[in-house]
Amino acid sequence: MGCAMTAGTPNTHASSTGQTFTDAAWLDDHFEASRPEYEAQLRAVGIRPGWRVLDAACGSGPFLPWLAALVGPAGHLAALDLAPDNVAVVERRVAMSALPCPVEARAGTVLALPYADDSFDAVWFANTSQYLSDAELATALAEFRRVVRPGGLVAVKDADLAYHSIAPAPRGLVLRLVEEGARRGSGQSAGTLRTPLLGGWLRRAGLVEVWRRATLIERAPPLDATTRRFWRGSLTFFASVSAGWDLPEADREAWEGLRDPDTLDRFLDDPDTCLIEGNVLAVGRVPARENG
Ligand SMILES: C[S@@+](CC[C@H](N)C(=O)[O-])C[C@H]1O[C@@H](n2cnc3c(N)ncnc32)[C@H](O)[C@@H]1O
């Protein structure tokens, strides 16, 4: 889910950069809890054997094995992340695994990519647009366009909280919380609310043949241990930041209930519970250069 709400709220699962929900253990859980849907989203992008691909904001590197399988032995992967501790995890994992292609990991920012023009056939940017302001997203997309060759692909995937649902809690509970977070000045909340508009962002960045697809990741009890830990962590965080916020009465009551660990555990084990995380994948192609 990966959704910080405001400055001054608990800094949950932060990496060395201080960004909420960016440490390797959390990212691993989120990935495992979403594995089949994430794999389908990555496969839908159109990455081909032999391609050079940048995993931008790679986190702990969970997508790298799938990316390596897609590009195969003739391909090449670069992995970049702002958090040096995440890059160290990636380097360790790459060294211990037998991926079919080379992987170069480095610390850096998507706002000023340390790669030459046309270095890649594709960029994969997952679960990170929410951390960027509007100006930063425009900069990052311009950077992706710069480092991808004409005809190559830029793929951006992120959570869309409009689709989030934790039935039988009130419909739209999470969305209203994030909207209130944005109202209170949380850049990450505002960034998450932008997800449904990613297609337009890609078009305005000059990409062509843009398409987008929403995916629902739906889970119900009994939850496996990782999925349960992921949702427990998310809901604990949301419930804690919601305290004292200006929300509808029914929402306040729901969050107050989930703030109690025993109630939260019962909720996560209740067969009537249904947990849905929404995601959007937006993909665009770098246009051919005009002659001259
Ligand atoms: C929620 S994680 C997603 C990681 C991975 N893409 C995944 O889907 O599991 C967001 C990642 O973006 C990184 N990040 C945040 N801002 C960044 C920036 N400006 N440049 C590069 N990485 C950034 C964080 O360090 C973190 O690892």
GROMACS .gro file of C-alpha atoms and ligand atoms in nm:
model
  319
    1MET     CA    1   0.000   0.000   0.000
    2GLY     CA    2   0.289   0.226   0.087
    3CYS     CA    3   0.112   0.542   0.182
    4ALA     CA    4   0.249   0.797   0.426
    5MET     CA    5  -0.002   1.048   0.544
    6THR     CA    6   0.156   1.356   0.696
    7ALA     CA    7   0.475   1.483   0.841
    8GLY     CA    8   0.467   1.430   1.215
    9THR     CA    9   0.287   1.095   1.197
   10PRO     CA   10   0.463   0.769   1.288
   11ASN     CA   11   0.746   0.709   1.045
   12THR     CA   12   0.662   0.348   0.981
   13HIS     CA   13   0.892   0.110   0.795
   14ALA     CA   14   1.130   0.385   0.681
   15SER     CA   15   1.458   0.315   0.502
   16SER     CA   16   1.769   0.529   0.558
   17THR     CA   17   1.608   0.811   0.356
   18GLY     CA   18   1.333   0.847   0.617
   19GLN     CA   19   1.055   0.785   0.363
   20THR     CA   20   0.767   0.587   0.510
   21PHE     CA   21   0.713   0.232   0.379
   22THR     CA   22   1.045   0.203   0.197
   23ASP     CA   23   1.249  -0.040   0.406
   24ALA     CA   24   1.338  -0.376   0.253
   25ALA     CA   25   1.139  -0.593   0.497
   26TRP     CA   26   0.819  -0.397   0.432
   27LEU     CA   27   0.874  -0.395   0.055
   28ASP     CA   28   0.930  -0.770   0.056
   29ASP     CA   29   0.602  -0.827   0.242
   30HIS     CA   30   0.409  -0.594   0.012
   31PHE     CA   31   0.550  -0.769  -0.291
   32GLU     CA   32   0.475  -1.121  -0.160
   33ALA     CA   33   0.121  -1.017  -0.067
   34SER     CA   34   0.066  -0.899  -0.425
   35ARG     CA   35   0.284  -1.147  -0.615
   36PRO     CA   36   0.053  -1.294  -0.885
   37GLU     CA   37  -0.105  -0.959  -0.975
   38TYR     CA   38   0.232  -0.782  -0.978
   39GLU     CA   39   0.376  -1.046  -1.208
   40ALA     CA   40   0.081  -1.008  -1.446
   41GLN     CA   41   0.125  -0.630  -1.448
   42LEU     CA   42   0.496  -0.653  -1.528
   43ARG     CA   43   0.433  -0.912  -1.801
   44ALA     CA   44   0.173  -0.684  -1.960
   45VAL     CA   45   0.429  -0.408  -2.025
   46GLY     CA   46   0.581  -0.567  -2.336
   47ILE     CA   47   0.945  -0.609  -2.230
   48ARG     CA   48   1.129  -0.830  -2.482
   49PRO     CA   49   1.423  -1.074  -2.468
   50GLY     CA   50   1.759  -0.904  -2.512
   51TRP     CA   51   1.639  -0.566  -2.382
   52ARG     CA   52   1.828  -0.335  -2.150
   53VAL     CA   53   1.586  -0.236  -1.872
   54LEU     CA   54   1.610   0.008  -1.581
   55ASP     CA   55   1.424  -0.084  -1.261
   56ALA     CA   56   1.390   0.275  -1.137
   57ALA     CA   57   1.337   0.301  -0.759
   58CYS     CA   58   1.396  -0.073  -0.732
   59GLY     CA   59   1.355  -0.093  -0.353
   60SER     CA   60   1.471  -0.433  -0.231
   61GLY     CA   61   1.469  -0.553  -0.592
   62PRO     CA   62   1.171  -0.791  -0.590
   63PHE     CA   63   1.095  -0.734  -0.960
   64LEU     CA   64   1.451  -0.809  -1.073
   65PRO     CA   65   1.414  -1.189  -1.107
   66TRP     CA   66   1.106  -1.145  -1.328
   67LEU     CA   67   1.271  -0.869  -1.528
   68ALA     CA   68   1.576  -1.093  -1.573
   69ALA     CA   69   1.354  -1.377  -1.693
   70LEU     CA   70   1.186  -1.143  -1.944
   71VAL     CA   71   1.509  -1.005  -2.093
   72GLY     CA   72   1.697  -1.338  -2.069
   73PRO     CA   73   2.071  -1.399  -2.107
   74ALA     CA   74   2.110  -1.144  -2.388
   75GLY     CA   75   1.950  -0.872  -2.174
   76HIS     CA   76   2.088  -0.633  -1.917
   77LEU     CA   77   1.933  -0.479  -1.606
   78ALA     CA   78   2.013  -0.163  -1.413
   79ALA     CA   79   1.861  -0.112  -1.069
   80LEU     CA   80   1.858   0.231  -0.904
   81ASP     CA   81   1.722   0.348  -0.570
   82LEU     CA   82   1.749   0.655  -0.350
   83ALA     CA   83   1.812   0.448  -0.036
   84PRO     CA   84   2.169   0.309  -0.020
   85ASP     CA   85   2.050   0.041   0.225
   86ASN     CA   86   1.802  -0.086  -0.035
   87VAL     CA   87   2.076  -0.087  -0.298
   88ALA     CA   88   2.295  -0.290  -0.061
   89VAL     CA   89   2.012  -0.545  -0.024
   90VAL     CA   90   1.980  -0.566  -0.403
   91GLU     CA   91   2.354  -0.615  -0.448
   92ARG     CA   92   2.355  -0.894  -0.187
   93ARG     CA   93   2.057  -1.066  -0.345
   94VAL     CA   94   2.195  -1.041  -0.697
   95ALA     CA   95   2.529  -1.185  -0.580
   96MET     CA   96   2.351  -1.477  -0.413
   97SER     CA   97   2.116  -1.556  -0.701
   98ALA     CA   98   2.183  -1.694  -1.046
   99LEU     CA   99   1.995  -1.444  -1.260
  100PRO     CA  100   2.027  -1.508  -1.634
  101CYS     CA  101   2.159  -1.158  -1.714
  102PRO     CA  102   2.388  -0.898  -1.556
  103VAL     CA  103   2.239  -0.655  -1.302
  104GLU     CA  104   2.410  -0.327  -1.207
  105ALA     CA  105   2.272  -0.167  -0.892
  106ARG     CA  106   2.348   0.184  -0.776
  107ALA     CA  107   2.218   0.457  -0.549
  108GLY     CA  108   2.069   0.760  -0.719
  109THR     CA  109   1.757   0.961  -0.784
  110VAL     CA  110   1.507   0.934  -1.065
  111LEU     CA  111   1.518   1.314  -1.075
  112ALA     CA  112   1.869   1.310  -1.229
  113LEU     CA  113   1.940   0.965  -1.368
  114PRO     CA  114   2.309   0.873  -1.387
  115TYR     CA  115   2.274   0.721  -1.737
  116ALA     CA  116   2.340   0.849  -2.087
  117ASP     CA  117   2.062   0.924  -2.335
  118ASP     CA  118   1.909   0.615  -2.503
  119SER     CA  119   2.074   0.374  -2.254
  120PHE     CA  120   1.766   0.153  -2.218
  121ASP     CA  121   1.488  -0.017  -2.409
  122ALA     CA  122   1.249   0.024  -2.115
  123VAL     CA  123   1.207   0.171  -1.768
  124TRP     CA  124   0.997   0.002  -1.499
  125PHE     CA  125   0.891   0.241  -1.219
  126ALA     CA  126   0.680   0.066  -0.956
  127ASN     CA  127   0.509   0.197  -0.644
  128THR     CA  128   0.711   0.517  -0.628
  129SER     CA  129   0.532   0.792  -0.824
  130GLN     CA  130   0.341   0.855  -0.500
  131TYR     CA  131   0.661   0.979  -0.335
  132LEU     CA  132   0.709   1.256  -0.592
  133SER     CA  133   0.555   1.602  -0.610
  134ASP     CA  134   0.395   1.705  -0.940
  135ALA     CA  135   0.712   1.888  -1.045
  136GLU     CA  136   0.926   1.588  -0.949
  137LEU     CA  137   0.703   1.346  -1.140
  138ALA     CA  138   0.735   1.562  -1.452
  139THR     CA  139   1.114   1.565  -1.406
  140ALA     CA  140   1.130   1.189  -1.351
  141LEU     CA  141   0.920   1.118  -1.661
  142ALA     CA  142   1.142   1.350  -1.867
  143GLU     CA  143   1.442   1.158  -1.736
  144PHE     CA  144   1.283   0.823  -1.825
  145ARG     CA  145   1.210   0.953  -2.173
  146ARG     CA  146   1.569   1.076  -2.207
  147VAL     CA  147   1.734   0.746  -2.108
  148VAL     CA  148   1.500   0.524  -2.313
  149ARG     CA  149   1.569   0.495  -2.686
  150PRO     CA  150   1.305   0.602  -2.940
  151GLY     CA  151   1.054   0.318  -2.967
  152GLY     CA  152   1.127   0.196  -2.614
  153LEU     CA  153   0.879   0.182  -2.324
  154VAL     CA  154   0.819   0.368  -1.999
  155ALA     CA  155   0.600   0.179  -1.751
  156VAL     CA  156   0.470   0.336  -1.430
  157LYS     CA  157   0.271   0.137  -1.175
  158ASP     CA  158   0.130   0.259  -0.846
  159ALA     CA  159  -0.145   0.207  -0.592
  160ASP     CA  160  -0.481   0.372  -0.660
  161LEU     CA  161  -0.657   0.420  -0.330
  162ALA     CA  162  -0.989   0.497  -0.498
  163TYR     CA  163  -1.019   0.120  -0.544
  164HIS     CA  164  -0.909   0.033  -0.191
  165SER     CA  165  -1.170  -0.143   0.016
  166ILE     CA  166  -1.164  -0.313   0.353
  167ALA     CA  167  -1.518  -0.446   0.370
  168PRO     CA  168  -1.725  -0.462   0.580
  169ALA     CA  169  -1.580  -0.125   0.692
  170PRO     CA  170  -1.746   0.174   0.523
  171ARG     CA  171  -1.683   0.193   0.148
  172GLY     CA  172  -1.421   0.458   0.063
  173LEU     CA  173  -1.277   0.453   0.417
  174VAL     CA  174  -0.912   0.450   0.303
  175LEU     CA  175  -0.969   0.699   0.021
  176ARG     CA  176  -1.129   0.954   0.255
  177LEU     CA  177  -0.838   0.913   0.496
  178VAL     CA  178  -0.584   0.976   0.221
  179GLU     CA  179  -0.782   1.275   0.093
  180GLU     CA  180  -0.772   1.417   0.444
  181GLY     CA  181  -0.398   1.341   0.459
  182ALA     CA  182  -0.349   1.538   0.137
  183ARG     CA  183  -0.560   1.823   0.276
  184ARG     CA  184  -0.329   1.827   0.577
  185GLY     CA  185  -0.027   1.864   0.352
  186SER     CA  186   0.102   1.509   0.301
  187GLY     CA  187   0.282   1.506  -0.032
  188GLN     CA  188   0.270   1.127  -0.045
  189SER     CA  189  -0.107   1.124   0.005
  190ALA     CA  190  -0.141   1.377  -0.278
  191GLY     CA  191   0.093   1.165  -0.489
  192THR     CA  192  -0.119   0.856  -0.434
  193LEU     CA  193  -0.437   1.043  -0.531
  194ARG     CA  194  -0.269   1.122  -0.867
  195THR     CA  195  -0.241   0.755  -0.967
  196PRO     CA  196  -0.563   0.739  -1.177
  197LEU     CA  197  -0.423   1.024  -1.387
  198LEU     CA  198  -0.090   0.857  -1.470
  199GLY     CA  199  -0.188   0.801  -1.834
  200GLY     CA  200  -0.224   1.177  -1.884
  201TRP     CA  201   0.108   1.237  -1.711
  202LEU     CA  202   0.278   1.002  -1.957
  203ARG     CA  203   0.114   1.175  -2.254
  204ARG     CA  204   0.216   1.519  -2.129
  205ALA     CA  205   0.572   1.385  -2.094
  206GLY     CA  206   0.562   1.332  -2.471
  207LEU     CA  207   0.511   0.957  -2.469
  208VAL     CA  208   0.287   0.805  -2.735
  209GLU     CA  209   0.063   0.496  -2.764
  210VAL     CA  210  -0.016   0.540  -2.394
  211TRP     CA  211  -0.243   0.285  -2.229
  212ARG     CA  212  -0.345   0.220  -1.871
  213ARG     CA  213  -0.496  -0.072  -1.686
  214ALA     CA  214  -0.631  -0.105  -1.334
  215THR     CA  215  -0.583  -0.422  -1.131
  216LEU     CA  216  -0.754  -0.520  -0.808
  217ILE     CA  217  -0.559  -0.729  -0.559
  218GLU     CA  218  -0.829  -0.897  -0.356
  219ARG     CA  219  -0.759  -1.108  -0.047
  220ALA     CA  220  -0.988  -1.268   0.211
  221PRO     CA  221  -0.924  -1.469   0.530
  222PRO     CA  222  -0.768  -1.705   0.596
  223LEU     CA  223  -0.471  -1.487   0.503
  224ASP     CA  224  -0.122  -1.632   0.470
  225ALA     CA  225   0.127  -1.498   0.725
  226THR     CA  226   0.290  -1.245   0.492
  227THR     CA  227  -0.036  -1.104   0.358
  228ARG     CA  228  -0.169  -1.080   0.711
  229ARG     CA  229   0.146  -0.896   0.829
  230PHE     CA  230   0.124  -0.656   0.534
  231TRP     CA  231  -0.242  -0.568   0.591
  232ARG     CA  232  -0.197  -0.556   0.968
  233GLY     CA  233   0.089  -0.308   0.924
  234SER     CA  234  -0.105  -0.095   0.675
  235LEU     CA  235  -0.423  -0.081   0.881
  236THR     CA  236  -0.233  -0.017   1.204
  237PHE     CA  237  -0.064   0.277   1.038
  238PHE     CA  238  -0.382   0.419   0.885
  239ALA     CA  239  -0.573   0.375   1.212
  240SER     CA  240  -0.296   0.548   1.409
  241VAL     CA  241  -0.272   0.853   1.181
  242SER     CA  242  -0.651   0.892   1.167
  243ALA     CA  243  -0.680   0.976   1.537
  244GLY     CA  244  -0.826   1.324   1.576
  245TRP     CA  245  -0.871   1.379   1.203
  246ASP     CA  246  -1.176   1.546   1.054
  247LEU     CA  247  -1.354   1.240   0.914
  248PRO     CA  248  -1.717   1.127   0.894
  249GLU     CA  249  -1.845   0.975   1.218
  250ALA     CA  250  -1.871   0.623   1.071
  251ASP     CA  251  -1.510   0.645   0.950
  252ARG     CA  252  -1.386   0.766   1.289
  253GLU     CA  253  -1.562   0.473   1.457
  254ALA     CA  254  -1.418   0.223   1.210
  255TRP     CA  255  -1.062   0.350   1.257
  256GLU     CA  256  -1.105   0.364   1.632
  257GLY     CA  257  -1.209  -0.002   1.630
  258LEU     CA  258  -0.910  -0.101   1.417
  259ARG     CA  259  -0.678   0.088   1.654
  260ASP     CA  260  -0.747  -0.186   1.909
  261PRO     CA  261  -0.508  -0.478   1.830
  262ASP     CA  262  -0.760  -0.748   1.930
  263THR     CA  263  -1.034  -0.595   1.713
  264LEU     CA  264  -0.787  -0.567   1.426
  265ASP     CA  265  -0.689  -0.934   1.466
  266ARG     CA  266  -1.053  -1.042   1.467
  267PHE     CA  267  -1.114  -0.830   1.157
  268LEU     CA  268  -0.821  -0.990   0.974
  269ASP     CA  269  -0.947  -1.340   1.062
  270ASP     CA  270  -1.316  -1.279   0.993
  271PRO     CA  271  -1.433  -1.474   0.686
  272ASP     CA  272  -1.660  -1.180   0.596
  273THR     CA  273  -1.362  -0.947   0.562
  274CYS     CA  274  -1.252  -0.861   0.209
  275LEU     CA  275  -0.932  -0.662   0.150
  276ILE     CA  276  -0.883  -0.494  -0.186
  277GLU     CA  277  -0.584  -0.293  -0.302
  278GLY     CA  278  -0.620  -0.104  -0.630
  279ASN     CA  279  -0.331  -0.055  -0.871
  280VAL     CA  280  -0.284   0.124  -1.200
  281LEU     CA  281  -0.025   0.044  -1.464
  282ALA     CA  282   0.037   0.311  -1.729
  283VAL     CA  283   0.268   0.244  -2.025
  284GLY     CA  284   0.385   0.474  -2.304
  285ARG     CA  285   0.630   0.458  -2.591
  286VAL     CA  286   0.915   0.703  -2.655
  287PRO     CA  287   0.841   0.862  -2.995
  288ALA     CA  288   1.077   0.849  -3.288
  289ARG     CA  289   1.306   1.153  -3.309
  290GLU     CA  290   1.225   1.413  -3.565
  291ASN     CA  291   1.487   1.427  -3.838
  292GLY     CA  292   1.760   1.679  -3.785
  293LIG     C1  293   0.740   0.176  -0.209
  293LIG     S1  294   0.906   0.152  -0.259
  293LIG     C2  295   0.889   0.062  -0.412
  293LIG     C3  296   1.010  -0.024  -0.441
  293LIG     C4  297   0.995  -0.120  -0.558
  293LIG     N1  298   0.983  -0.048  -0.684
  293LIG     C5  299   0.875  -0.210  -0.537
  293LIG     O1  300   0.774  -0.192  -0.606
  293LIG     O2  301   0.880  -0.297  -0.449
  293LIG     C6  302   0.959   0.311  -0.312
  293LIG     C7  303   1.108   0.312  -0.341
  293LIG     O3  304   1.139   0.432  -0.408
  293LIG     C8  305   1.262   0.481  -0.361
  293LIG     N2  306   1.264   0.623  -0.395
  293LIG     C9  307   1.189   0.722  -0.343
  293LIG     N3  308   1.216   0.838  -0.404
  293LIG    C10  309   1.309   0.812  -0.498
  293LIG    C11  310   1.380   0.890  -0.594
  293LIG     N4  311   1.359   1.022  -0.605
  293LIG     N5  312   1.470   0.830  -0.675
  293LIG    C12  313   1.493   0.697  -0.665
  293LIG     N6  314   1.430   0.617  -0.575
  293LIG    C13  315   1.340   0.674  -0.493
  293LIG    C14  316   1.259   0.448  -0.214
  293LIG     O4  317   1.389   0.445  -0.158
  293LIG    C15  318   1.195   0.310  -0.216
  293LIG     O5  319   1.289   0.207  -0.228
   0.00000   0.00000   0.00000
